[in-house]
Coordinates of C-alpha atoms in Angstrom, one line a residue:
M1 CA 13.4 32.8 -9.7
R2 CA 15.7 31.2 -11.9
K3 CA 14.4 30.1 -15.3
Q4 CA 12.7 26.8 -15.2
S5 CA 14.5 23.8 -16.9
K6 CA 12.6 21.6 -19.4
R7 CA 13.8 18.6 -17.7
L8 CA 11.6 16.7 -15.0
L9 CA 12.9 17.3 -11.5
S10 CA 14.8 14.7 -10.0
M11 CA 17.1 14.5 -7.0
I12 CA 20.3 12.8 -6.3
L13 CA 21.9 12.1 -3.0
S14 CA 24.7 14.5 -2.4
A15 CA 28.1 13.3 -2.4
A16 CA 28.6 14.8 1.0
M17 CA 25.2 14.2 2.5
V18 CA 25.1 15.3 6.2
V19 CA 23.7 13.6 9.0
T20 CA 23.6 15.5 12.1
L21 CA 23.9 13.7 15.5
G22 CA 23.1 16.0 18.3
A23 CA 26.2 18.5 18.1
G24 CA 28.3 16.1 16.0
T25 CA 28.1 15.9 12.1
V26 CA 28.9 12.7 10.0
T27 CA 29.7 12.7 6.3
G28 CA 28.3 9.9 4.3
N29 CA 26.0 6.8 4.9
K30 CA 27.8 5.3 8.0
V31 CA 28.6 6.9 11.2
S32 CA 32.1 7.0 12.3
A33 CA 33.7 7.5 15.9
E34 CA 33.9 11.0 17.0
D35 CA 34.9 13.0 20.0
V36 CA 31.7 14.6 21.4
T37 CA 31.2 18.0 23.1
P38 CA 30.2 18.3 26.8
A39 CA 26.7 18.9 25.8
D40 CA 26.7 15.7 23.9
T41 CA 27.3 13.7 26.9
Q42 CA 23.7 14.1 27.9
R43 CA 22.7 12.0 24.9
T44 CA 21.0 8.9 25.7
E45 CA 21.8 5.4 24.4
L46 CA 18.7 3.9 22.9
G47 CA 19.5 0.2 23.3
T48 CA 18.9 -0.6 19.6
T49 CA 20.0 0.6 16.3
F50 CA 18.2 1.8 13.4
Y51 CA 18.2 3.8 10.2
A52 CA 16.1 6.5 8.5
Y53 CA 15.5 6.7 4.8
L54 CA 14.2 9.4 2.6
T55 CA 12.2 7.6 -0.1
Q56 CA 9.6 7.9 -2.7
N57 CA 7.4 5.7 -4.7
N58 CA 5.9 5.9 -8.2
S59 CA 7.6 9.4 -8.5
K60 CA 10.4 10.9 -10.7
I61 CA 11.4 13.4 -8.2
F62 CA 14.4 11.6 -7.2
N63 CA 17.0 9.4 -8.5
S64 CA 16.6 6.6 -6.3
T65 CA 19.3 4.5 -5.0
E66 CA 18.9 0.6 -5.1
K67 CA 16.7 -1.1 -2.6
V68 CA 18.1 -1.2 1.0
Y69 CA 18.4 -4.4 3.0
E70 CA 19.1 -4.8 6.7
G71 CA 20.6 -8.5 7.0
E72 CA 18.5 -10.6 4.7
E73 CA 15.4 -8.4 4.8
K74 CA 14.3 -5.5 2.5
V75 CA 13.3 -2.5 4.5
A76 CA 13.0 0.2 2.0
E77 CA 13.0 0.9 -1.7
G78 CA 12.9 4.2 -3.6
V79 CA 15.5 5.4 -1.4
V80 CA 17.1 8.8 -2.1
A81 CA 19.2 9.3 0.9
S82 CA 19.9 7.5 4.2
S83 CA 21.0 8.4 7.7
G84 CA 23.7 6.8 9.6
A85 CA 23.0 4.4 12.5
I86 CA 20.8 5.9 15.0
D87 CA 21.4 4.6 18.4
K88 CA 21.2 7.9 20.6
T89 CA 18.8 10.4 21.4
G90 CA 19.5 13.6 19.3
E91 CA 18.6 15.7 16.2
Y92 CA 19.1 14.3 12.9
T93 CA 18.9 15.4 9.3
I94 CA 19.0 13.9 5.8
S95 CA 19.8 15.8 2.9
A96 CA 19.7 15.5 -0.9
I97 CA 20.7 17.8 -3.8
A98 CA 18.2 18.9 -6.4
E99 CA 19.3 17.9 -9.9
D100 CA 16.8 20.3 -11.5
E101 CA 13.9 22.7 -10.6
V102 CA 10.3 22.1 -9.7
E103 CA 7.7 24.9 -8.9
D104 CA 5.8 22.8 -6.4
L105 CA 7.5 19.8 -4.9
L106 CA 4.4 18.4 -3.2
A107 CA 2.4 18.7 -6.3
S108 CA 5.0 17.0 -8.3
A109 CA 5.4 14.0 -6.0
A110 CA 3.4 10.8 -5.5
Y111 CA 4.9 9.6 -2.4
L112 CA 7.7 11.1 -0.4
G113 CA 8.4 10.4 3.2
V114 CA 10.9 9.4 5.7
E115 CA 10.8 5.7 6.7
F116 CA 12.5 3.9 9.5
G117 CA 13.5 0.6 8.4
N118 CA 13.2 -2.5 10.7
L119 CA 12.8 -0.2 13.8
G120 CA 12.8 -2.2 17.0
K121 CA 14.6 -5.0 15.3
T122 CA 18.2 -6.1 15.7
L123 CA 20.5 -9.2 15.1
A124 CA 21.4 -11.3 18.1
E125 CA 24.7 -13.0 18.4
D126 CA 23.4 -16.0 16.7
G127 CA 22.1 -14.0 13.9
K128 CA 18.5 -14.3 14.5
T129 CA 16.3 -11.3 14.6
V130 CA 15.3 -9.9 18.0
L131 CA 12.0 -7.9 18.0
Y132 CA 11.8 -5.1 20.9
K133 CA 8.5 -4.2 22.0
R134 CA 7.6 -0.8 21.0
D135 CA 6.3 0.3 24.3
T136 CA 9.4 -0.7 26.0
L137 CA 11.7 1.0 23.8
G138 CA 11.9 4.1 25.9
F139 CA 12.2 6.9 22.9
A140 CA 10.2 8.9 20.8
I141 CA 10.7 10.5 17.3
K142 CA 9.4 13.8 16.5
A143 CA 9.3 15.5 13.0
K144 CA 10.9 19.0 13.1
S145 CA 11.2 20.9 9.8
I146 CA 11.9 20.8 6.0
E147 CA 14.5 23.0 4.7
V148 CA 15.5 24.0 1.1
T149 CA 18.8 25.9 1.0
D150 CA 19.4 27.9 -2.3
K151 CA 22.5 26.7 -4.1
Y152 CA 23.7 30.4 -5.1
T153 CA 22.5 32.6 -2.2
K154 CA 22.7 30.0 0.8
E155 CA 19.5 31.2 2.0
T156 CA 17.3 28.4 3.7
T157 CA 13.4 28.4 3.5
T158 CA 12.1 26.5 6.5
Y159 CA 8.7 24.7 6.3
D160 CA 7.2 23.6 9.5
W161 CA 7.0 19.7 9.6
S162 CA 5.9 19.2 13.3
K163 CA 2.5 18.1 12.5
A164 CA 4.0 14.9 11.1
T165 CA 2.8 12.1 13.2
L166 CA 4.7 8.6 13.2
Y167 CA 2.4 6.1 11.8
N168 CA 2.5 2.5 10.5
N169 CA 2.3 1.7 7.0
S170 CA 0.3 -1.4 7.2
A171 CA -1.8 -3.6 9.1
D172 CA 1.2 -5.6 10.3
E173 CA 2.1 -4.0 13.7
E174 CA 5.8 -4.8 13.0
E175 CA 6.0 -3.0 9.6
R176 CA 8.4 -0.1 9.3
L177 CA 7.1 3.2 10.5
R178 CA 7.2 6.6 8.6
F179 CA 6.6 10.3 8.6
G180 CA 4.7 11.6 5.7
I181 CA 5.6 14.5 3.6
R182 CA 3.3 13.9 0.5
N183 CA 1.2 10.8 -0.1
K184 CA -1.2 11.2 -2.9
W185 CA -3.1 8.0 -1.3
G186 CA -3.7 9.5 1.9
T187 CA -6.9 11.2 1.0
A188 CA -9.5 10.3 3.7
D189 CA -10.0 13.0 6.0
S190 CA -8.8 10.9 9.1
E191 CA -5.3 10.3 7.2
K192 CA -4.6 14.0 5.8
E193 CA -3.2 15.3 8.7
Y194 CA -0.4 12.7 9.0
T195 CA 0.1 11.5 5.4
N196 CA 0.2 15.1 4.1
P197 CA 1.3 17.0 7.1
I198 CA 2.2 20.2 5.2
D199 CA -0.7 19.9 2.6
G200 CA -1.4 23.3 1.2
E201 CA 2.0 24.4 1.2
K202 CA 4.0 25.2 -2.0
I203 CA 7.7 24.2 -2.0
Y204 CA 9.8 25.3 -4.6
V205 CA 13.2 23.7 -5.3
G206 CA 15.8 25.1 -7.9
E207 CA 18.5 23.0 -9.5
G208 CA 21.3 22.4 -7.0
D209 CA 19.4 23.3 -3.9
T210 CA 19.7 21.3 -0.9
F211 CA 16.5 19.5 0.3
T212 CA 16.8 18.6 4.1
V213 CA 14.4 16.8 6.5
R214 CA 15.0 17.4 10.2
F215 CA 13.7 15.0 13.0
E216 CA 14.6 14.4 16.6
V217 CA 14.9 11.3 18.7
T218 CA 13.9 12.0 22.3
T219 CA 13.3 10.1 25.5
G220 CA 9.5 9.2 25.8
K221 CA 7.2 6.6 24.3
L222 CA 7.3 5.4 20.7
D223 CA 3.8 5.4 20.2
P224 CA 2.7 5.5 16.4
L225 CA -0.7 5.7 15.1
P226 CA -2.2 2.5 14.2
Y227 CA -3.1 1.2 10.6
T228 CA -6.6 1.3 10.4
E229 CA -8.9 -0.4 7.8
K230 CA -11.8 1.4 6.3
T231 CA -15.0 -0.1 7.8
E232 CA -18.7 0.8 7.2
D233 CA -20.4 3.5 9.2
P234 CA -22.5 1.9 11.8
G235 CA -24.6 5.0 11.9
T236 CA -25.6 5.1 8.3
G237 CA -24.6 1.9 6.9
T238 CA -22.5 3.5 4.2
T239 CA -18.7 2.9 3.5
T240 CA -16.3 5.8 4.2
P241 CA -15.3 7.1 0.8
K242 CA -11.7 6.0 -0.2
A243 CA -11.6 7.5 -3.6
S244 CA -11.6 11.3 -4.6
Y245 CA -11.9 12.9 -8.1
N246 CA -10.8 16.4 -9.2
G247 CA -12.6 18.9 -11.4
Y248 CA -10.9 21.5 -13.6
I249 CA -12.2 24.4 -15.5
T250 CA -10.8 24.5 -18.8
F251 CA -11.5 26.7 -21.9
Q252 CA -10.3 28.0 -25.3
T253 CA -11.1 31.1 -27.1
D254 CA -10.8 31.6 -30.9
N255 CA -7.7 33.8 -30.4
W256 CA -6.3 30.6 -28.5
A257 CA -6.3 31.9 -25.0
F258 CA -6.4 28.5 -23.1
R259 CA -6.5 26.3 -20.0
N260 CA -6.5 22.8 -21.5
I261 CA -7.7 19.6 -20.0
W262 CA -5.5 18.4 -17.1
N263 CA -3.9 15.6 -18.9
D264 CA -3.7 17.5 -22.4
P265 CA -1.3 15.2 -24.8
D266 CA 0.4 18.2 -26.4
G267 CA 1.8 19.1 -22.9
Y268 CA -0.3 22.1 -22.0
G269 CA -2.0 20.5 -19.2
L270 CA -1.2 20.4 -15.3
K271 CA 2.2 18.7 -16.1
D272 CA 3.3 21.7 -18.3
K273 CA 6.8 22.9 -17.7
K274 CA 6.3 26.3 -19.3
L275 CA 3.2 27.4 -17.3
D276 CA 2.1 27.1 -13.7
Y277 CA -1.4 25.8 -14.3
T278 CA -2.7 26.3 -11.1
T279 CA -2.1 30.1 -11.2
Q280 CA -2.1 30.8 -15.0
Y281 CA -3.8 30.4 -18.3
G282 CA -1.9 30.4 -21.7
V283 CA -2.0 32.6 -24.5
P284 CA 0.1 32.6 -27.8
G285 CA 3.4 34.2 -27.6
D286 CA 4.3 37.6 -29.4
T287 CA 6.9 35.9 -31.5
E288 CA 7.5 32.8 -33.4
N289 CA 10.3 31.7 -30.8
D290 CA 8.1 32.6 -27.8
D291 CA 5.0 30.1 -28.7
V292 CA 3.2 30.5 -25.4
K293 CA 3.3 32.5 -22.2
G294 CA 1.3 32.8 -19.1
V295 CA -1.3 35.2 -17.6
T296 CA -1.8 35.1 -14.1
A297 CA -5.3 34.5 -12.8
K298 CA -7.1 33.1 -9.6
I299 CA -8.2 29.5 -10.6
T300 CA -10.3 27.4 -8.4
D301 CA -10.7 23.9 -9.2
C302 CA -12.6 21.3 -7.1
K303 CA -12.0 18.1 -5.4
M304 CA -15.0 15.5 -5.5
T305 CA -15.2 13.2 -2.6
D306 CA -18.9 12.5 -3.0
N307 CA -21.8 13.0 -5.5
G308 CA -23.1 16.6 -4.9
E309 CA -22.8 20.0 -5.8
Y310 CA -19.3 21.7 -6.8
T311 CA -17.9 24.9 -8.4
V312 CA -15.0 25.4 -10.4
S313 CA -14.1 29.2 -11.5
I314 CA -11.5 31.5 -12.8
S315 CA -11.3 35.1 -11.8
G316 CA -8.7 38.1 -12.9
A317 CA -9.3 36.6 -16.5
D318 CA -10.0 39.7 -19.0
L319 CA -10.5 37.3 -22.2
K320 CA -12.8 39.8 -23.8
N321 CA -10.1 42.6 -24.2
L322 CA -7.0 40.2 -24.3
Q323 CA -4.9 40.7 -27.4
A324 CA -3.1 37.5 -28.1
G325 CA -0.4 36.4 -30.4
E326 CA 2.0 38.2 -33.0
K327 CA -1.3 39.7 -34.7
K328 CA -2.7 41.0 -31.4
E329 CA -6.0 39.5 -32.1
K330 CA -9.1 39.6 -29.9
A331 CA -11.3 37.0 -29.1
T332 CA -15.0 36.7 -30.4
A333 CA -16.2 33.5 -28.8
F334 CA -15.2 30.4 -27.0
T335 CA -14.2 27.3 -29.0
M336 CA -14.5 25.3 -25.8
L337 CA -15.6 25.6 -22.2
S338 CA -15.5 22.5 -20.0
I339 CA -15.0 20.7 -16.7
S340 CA -12.3 18.4 -17.3
T341 CA -11.9 15.5 -14.5
D342 CA -9.8 12.8 -13.7
I343 CA -12.9 10.3 -13.4
P344 CA -12.2 7.5 -15.7
M345 CA -14.8 6.7 -18.3
S346 CA -14.6 2.9 -17.2
M347 CA -16.8 4.3 -14.3
S348 CA -20.2 4.1 -16.3
G349 CA -23.1 6.1 -15.7
V350 CA -21.3 9.5 -14.4
S351 CA -23.2 12.6 -15.2
A352 CA -23.0 16.3 -14.4
V353 CA -26.4 17.9 -14.1
N354 CA -28.2 21.0 -12.8
A355 CA -25.3 23.1 -14.4
K356 CA -25.2 26.7 -14.0
L357 CA -23.0 29.2 -15.9
E358 CA -22.0 32.8 -14.6
I359 CA -19.9 35.0 -16.5
D360 CA -18.6 38.2 -14.8
G361 CA -21.1 37.5 -12.0
K362 CA -24.2 37.3 -14.4
E363 CA -26.0 34.0 -15.1
V364 CA -25.7 33.2 -18.9
K365 CA -28.7 30.8 -19.7
L366 CA -27.8 27.2 -20.9
S367 CA -29.9 25.5 -23.5
K368 CA -29.5 22.4 -21.4
T369 CA -28.4 21.9 -17.9
T370 CA -27.0 18.4 -18.3
L371 CA -23.6 18.6 -19.6
P372 CA -22.5 16.0 -22.2
N373 CA -19.1 14.1 -22.1
K374 CA -17.0 15.2 -25.0
S375 CA -17.6 12.7 -27.7
D376 CA -14.0 12.0 -28.3
A377 CA -12.9 12.0 -24.7
K378 CA -11.6 8.3 -25.3
N379 CA -9.0 9.8 -27.5
Y380 CA -7.6 11.8 -24.4
G381 CA -7.0 9.0 -21.7
S382 CA -10.7 8.2 -21.4
Y383 CA -11.6 10.6 -18.7
Y384 CA -14.9 12.5 -18.3
N385 CA -14.9 16.1 -19.8
F386 CA -18.2 17.7 -19.4
M387 CA -18.7 20.2 -22.1
V388 CA -20.5 23.6 -21.6
A389 CA -19.4 25.0 -25.0
N390 CA -17.7 22.8 -27.9
S391 CA -16.8 23.4 -31.4
Y392 CA -14.7 20.3 -31.8
G393 CA -15.8 16.7 -32.5
N394 CA -19.7 16.0 -32.1
A395 CA -20.4 19.5 -30.9
K396 CA -24.0 19.3 -31.2
D397 CA -24.7 18.0 -27.8
A398 CA -23.1 20.7 -25.8
P399 CA -25.4 23.7 -24.5
F400 CA -23.4 25.9 -26.7
P401 CA -22.7 23.9 -29.8
A402 CA -20.6 24.9 -32.9
S403 CA -21.4 27.9 -34.7
G404 CA -20.1 26.9 -38.1
K405 CA -17.6 29.7 -37.9
G406 CA -14.8 27.7 -36.2
A407 CA -15.9 28.5 -32.7
S408 CA -19.1 27.8 -30.4
T409 CA -22.0 29.9 -30.2
L410 CA -20.9 31.1 -26.6
T411 CA -20.0 34.7 -27.6
T412 CA -20.1 36.2 -24.1
L413 CA -16.6 36.7 -22.9
P414 CA -15.6 37.6 -19.5
T415 CA -13.7 40.9 -18.3
D416 CA -13.0 39.1 -15.1
S417 CA -14.8 36.0 -14.1
I418 CA -16.1 32.6 -15.2
K419 CA -17.9 30.3 -12.9
I420 CA -19.5 26.8 -13.4
T421 CA -21.7 25.2 -10.7
F422 CA -22.8 21.5 -11.3
T423 CA -24.1 18.6 -9.6
L424 CA -22.1 15.4 -9.8
K425 CA -24.2 12.3 -10.2
G426 CA -23.5 8.6 -10.5
A427 CA -19.8 8.5 -9.5
D428 CA -18.5 5.7 -7.3
F429 CA -16.3 6.8 -4.2
S430 CA -16.5 3.6 -2.5
G431 CA -12.9 2.6 -3.5
K432 CA -14.0 -1.1 -4.0
V433 CA -13.6 -1.1 -7.5
D434 CA -10.2 -0.2 -9.3
Y435 CA -11.4 1.9 -12.4
T436 CA -7.8 2.2 -13.7
T437 CA -6.7 0.0 -16.6
K438 CA -4.0 -2.5 -15.7
T439 CA -2.1 -5.0 -17.8
I440 CA -2.8 -8.6 -17.0
G441 CA -1.1 -11.5 -18.4
V442 CA 2.1 -10.9 -20.5
K443 CA 3.6 -7.3 -21.1
K444 CA 3.7 -5.8 -24.8
N445 CA 6.6 -7.1 -26.8
K446 CA 7.5 -10.0 -24.3
T447 CA 7.0 -13.5 -25.6
F448 CA 5.5 -16.8 -24.1
T449 CA 4.7 -20.3 -25.0
S450 CA 1.8 -22.2 -25.0
G451 CA 1.1 -25.6 -26.7
N452 CA 3.0 -25.8 -29.9
F453 CA 3.5 -22.4 -30.4
K454 CA 5.6 -19.4 -29.3
Y455 CA 3.9 -15.9 -29.2
K456 CA 4.8 -12.3 -29.1
V457 CA 2.5 -9.8 -27.4
T458 CA 1.6 -7.0 -29.7
K459 CA -1.1 -5.5 -27.5
A460 CA -1.3 -6.3 -23.9
A461 CA -4.5 -7.7 -22.5
T462 CA -6.2 -5.5 -19.6
I463 CA -8.5 -5.3 -16.9
T464 CA -10.7 -2.2 -16.0
A465 CA -13.2 -2.3 -13.4
G466 CA -13.3 -6.1 -13.2
K467 CA -14.0 -6.5 -16.9
K468 CA -11.0 -8.0 -19.2
K469 CA -10.1 -6.9 -22.6
N470 CA -8.3 -9.3 -25.0
G471 CA -4.7 -8.5 -26.3
T472 CA -3.5 -9.4 -29.6
V473 CA -0.3 -11.8 -30.3
T474 CA 1.7 -12.7 -33.3
V475 CA 2.9 -16.5 -33.7
V476 CA 6.8 -16.1 -33.9
G477 CA 7.7 -19.8 -33.8
L478 CA 7.2 -23.3 -32.5
T479 CA 7.9 -24.7 -29.2
A480 CA 10.1 -28.0 -28.8
A481 CA 6.8 -29.9 -28.8
G482 CA 5.5 -28.2 -31.8
K483 CA 8.5 -29.2 -33.8
K484 CA 7.7 -32.7 -33.4
K485 CA 4.4 -32.4 -34.9
S486 CA 3.4 -33.3 -38.4
S487 CA -0.1 -31.4 -38.2
I488 CA -0.3 -27.8 -36.4
S489 CA -3.4 -25.8 -36.0
V490 CA -3.3 -22.1 -35.0
K491 CA -6.3 -21.0 -32.9
N492 CA -8.0 -17.6 -33.3
S493 CA -7.1 -17.1 -29.6
V494 CA -4.9 -18.1 -26.9
S495 CA -4.8 -17.7 -23.1
K496 CA -2.0 -17.3 -20.5
T497 CA -2.3 -17.1 -16.8
V498 CA 0.0 -15.0 -15.0
D499 CA -0.1 -14.4 -11.0
K500 CA -3.4 -16.4 -11.1
V501 CA -5.0 -14.1 -13.5
K502 CA -6.0 -15.4 -16.9
A503 CA -5.4 -13.2 -20.0
T504 CA -6.7 -13.9 -23.3
Y505 CA -5.2 -12.8 -26.7
T506 CA -6.4 -12.9 -30.3
V507 CA -4.0 -14.6 -32.7
N508 CA -3.9 -12.0 -35.6
K509 CA -0.6 -12.4 -37.0
L510 CA 2.0 -14.9 -38.3
G511 CA 5.7 -13.7 -37.9
D512 CA 8.3 -13.7 -40.6
K513 CA 10.0 -17.2 -40.5
A514 CA 7.6 -18.5 -38.0
F515 CA 7.6 -22.0 -39.2
K516 CA 10.8 -22.1 -41.2
K517 CA 12.5 -25.4 -41.6
A518 CA 9.9 -27.2 -39.4
K519 CA 11.3 -30.6 -40.6
K520 CA 8.4 -32.8 -39.7
L521 CA 5.4 -30.5 -40.6
K522 CA 3.2 -31.8 -43.2
K523 CA -0.4 -29.9 -42.5
A524 CA -1.0 -26.5 -41.3
T525 CA -4.1 -24.7 -40.4
L526 CA -4.1 -21.0 -39.6
G527 CA -6.9 -19.2 -37.6
T528 CA -9.2 -16.9 -39.7
K529 CA -7.9 -13.9 -37.9
I530 CA -4.6 -14.3 -39.7
T531 CA -4.8 -12.2 -42.8
A532 CA -1.2 -12.7 -44.1
I533 CA 1.5 -15.3 -44.8
P534 CA 4.5 -13.1 -44.3
T535 CA 8.2 -13.6 -45.7
S536 CA 9.7 -17.1 -45.3
A537 CA 6.7 -18.1 -42.9
F538 CA 7.1 -21.8 -44.3
E539 CA 10.2 -21.7 -46.0
G540 CA 12.2 -25.0 -46.1
C541 CA 9.2 -27.0 -44.9
A542 CA 10.3 -29.9 -47.2
K543 CA 7.5 -32.1 -46.1
L544 CA 4.8 -29.6 -46.0
T545 CA 1.6 -30.8 -48.2
T546 CA -1.4 -29.0 -47.0
V547 CA -1.9 -25.4 -45.8
S548 CA -5.6 -24.0 -44.9
A549 CA -5.4 -20.4 -44.6
K550 CA -9.1 -19.0 -45.1
G551 CA -8.3 -15.5 -43.6
V552 CA -5.5 -14.8 -45.5
K553 CA -5.4 -12.1 -48.1
K554 CA -1.7 -11.8 -48.7
I555 CA 1.2 -14.2 -49.3
G556 CA 4.9 -12.7 -48.7
K557 CA 8.1 -13.1 -50.5
S558 CA 9.6 -16.7 -50.2
A559 CA 6.4 -17.7 -48.0
F560 CA 6.4 -21.3 -49.3
K561 CA 10.1 -21.4 -50.6
G562 CA 11.5 -24.8 -50.8
C563 CA 8.0 -26.6 -50.0
K564 CA 8.6 -29.2 -52.5
K565 CA 5.7 -31.4 -51.5
L566 CA 3.1 -28.6 -51.1
N567 CA 0.0 -29.7 -53.3
K568 CA -3.1 -28.1 -51.7
L569 CA -3.8 -24.6 -50.6
T570 CA -7.2 -23.5 -49.0
L571 CA -7.9 -19.7 -49.4
K572 CA -11.3 -18.3 -48.9
K573 CA -10.6 -14.9 -50.0
K574 CA -8.8 -13.1 -53.0
V575 CA -5.2 -12.9 -52.4
S576 CA -2.2 -10.9 -53.6
V577 CA 1.1 -12.6 -53.7
K578 CA 4.9 -11.5 -53.7
K579 CA 7.2 -12.8 -56.5
G580 CA 9.1 -16.0 -55.4
A581 CA 6.7 -16.8 -52.8
F582 CA 6.5 -20.7 -54.2
K583 CA 10.1 -20.7 -55.4
G584 CA 11.4 -24.2 -55.3
C585 CA 8.0 -25.8 -55.1
K586 CA 7.7 -28.9 -57.3
K587 CA 4.0 -30.1 -57.1
T588 CA 1.0 -28.8 -58.9
I589 CA -0.9 -26.8 -56.1
K590 CA -4.5 -27.1 -56.0
V591 CA -6.3 -23.9 -54.9
T592 CA -9.6 -24.4 -53.0
G593 CA -11.7 -23.2 -50.2
G594 CA -13.6 -20.0 -51.9
T595 CA -16.4 -19.7 -54.4
K596 CA -15.7 -21.0 -58.0
K597 CA -15.2 -17.3 -58.8
V598 CA -12.6 -16.8 -56.0
N599 CA -10.7 -19.9 -56.8
K600 CA -10.4 -18.8 -60.4
A601 CA -9.0 -15.5 -59.6
N602 CA -6.7 -16.8 -57.1
V603 CA -5.0 -19.3 -59.6
K604 CA -4.8 -16.6 -62.2
T605 CA -3.0 -14.2 -59.6
L606 CA -0.7 -16.9 -58.2
K607 CA 0.5 -18.0 -61.6
K608 CA 1.0 -14.4 -63.0
K609 CA 2.5 -12.7 -59.9
S610 CA 4.4 -15.4 -58.0
G611 CA 6.4 -16.7 -60.8
Y612 CA 5.3 -20.3 -60.2
K613 CA 3.0 -21.6 -62.9
K614 CA 1.6 -25.0 -61.2
F615 CA -1.6 -24.0 -59.9
K616 CA -5.1 -25.5 -60.6

C-alpha cells in the first residue's frame, strides 16, 4: 500500500471522464453522434432524456464543480462528475480521478451518491416543462458495481453495488431520484439497505486511482422507493428513533500508549491521517522524527440507537509488556480510560450507569458504577466522555482517580483485552430536538446595522436544543440616520432577525474611529459593557460636549482629539489614559460619575498622563 498523504482526500473530474453507452463510449460531458455496432441496434429509445450526476454533500472527498442547472431549474449540487445525455437503454458509467489517498472512502464521506436530475422532465417546444408519469416511462434503472482502478498497476477492485435501490430524496414525488453509496443521515433500520447499500465495506482509494460507478438502464417499470416520514409506532405509542450515537473505547497509559477521544483536537482522533483508528492504537515512535506509530488490535466500538446496555472493547493489546518510545519504557498504570461519545452535552441528563470493567477477561472492581463525565469535556467539543480512570482535570470523580504520581490508580494493565460494559441512560433518540450548536443571526466578522449604529459581530449568536446564546458585537460606526443625530445612546445589547430567527448580541466594544468626525454629535452615552474608548473613537467631533462612559476603564490615543467643546465626562471607574487622548480640546472638562475618591483619582490621572491639563 502506498504511503498515505497528509492531505485530505479530494477527487476531481478526470479530464477524460468516460461515459459508457452500451458498447459505445463517449468522452466528456456531452454525447456526440457515433456509429453503433450491430449489438447496439437492440438498444431501446427511452422517449425522454435525462442526466446522472456523481454528487456529494457536506464532504471534502471531492472537488465539486458548480451547481448544475437544466433549463432554469437547479437539479444537483456538489457535483463531481456527470453522465452525458441518457436517452436509450444500456449500461452507463461515471468516473472521477482521486487526487489523494484515503484508507476508507465510506468512513470519510458524509454523503455520496448518484442522482438523476429532473428525471421524467423535458422541455416542450414552447419551452415549458412537461412531466412524464413515472409509471408510464417504460424503463428501469439498476445499480451494478463500484470500481476502483489502481493508477500504477491498472488492477481494478470491484464492489457489489447491486443492492442499491432507486429512491426519492424528499416527500415531493417529483424531486430527483438517487442511488445511495454513503449517507450518514440514513440511519434508521428501514433506510440502511438503500441509503448505505454497501455499508460494512472498506474502500481504499489511492492518489490517481479511478473511481467508477456503473449502472444500467433497462426496459421495465421505473418504481423507486417512496419517501416516508417517520411516524409514531401505533403499537407502542413511541416515536421510531431518528438519531443514533457512538461510543468509543479510549485510553492512555503512562508510557503514552493511547487511543484518544474521537474528536481529539491534536489530531490523534478518528480523523487521524497517520493511524487507522478503527484497527490501531498509537504509541510513541522510536525516533525523534517518528513521533507516533500504530499497533494493530481488534477494536470494537458501539453504536447506540436507544437507552440500554452497550459494550466497548479492545483485544490484542498487550499494554503491560509494551515498550514504547526511544527509551523503551513500560507502562505502570493508566492515565485515562473512558468511553468517548459523540452525544452532545447540550442533551442534559445523560449518564452511563451499571458500569463493569474487565481486563484480560477478569472483572476489575470499580469503586463506583456510575461513570462521571470528564470535568473539562466542554473544552473538547462538549461531548460526553464517561471516565473509568482519570488523572486529568477534576480526577477525583472517576472510579480510578489520580494517584498523585502522574497517573491514575488503575495499575492493572492488559496483556490482551479491555472490555467496558455500561448502561446508557437519559439520552434522547427521538430526533425531534437538534442538539447541535448552530449560528443564528449574523455570522462572525460580518456587519449589520440597527438604528443609529453599524455593528461588527465578534462572536456569533447560537442556538442549541432550542436555547439561544447571545453573541457579541463591536460598534464600528454610525448609520446615515445616526450621523444626523445630536445625541446617541449605545445600549448594552442589540438584536437582529435573520430568516425569521431573532439573535441577540451584547455590545461590549467600541471600534477605533467609530464616531470620528460625527459633525452633529453633541452628546454620547455608552453602555456599561463597553470598557474602553479606543483610538480616535470621537476624534474630530467638534460639537461634542458630553460623554457618559460608566463602564470605561481605558481611554486610547486621540480618543477625543479635536473635541473643542467637550466639557463633561462621566466615568464611574478608575481609568488609564494614553497621551494625546484629549489633544486639541479647549474647554475645562468636569469629571463626574464615580465616588468622590474615584473622581479625584481620575482627574489626577487624566492631567498627568493625557497631556491635557484642564480637568476638574
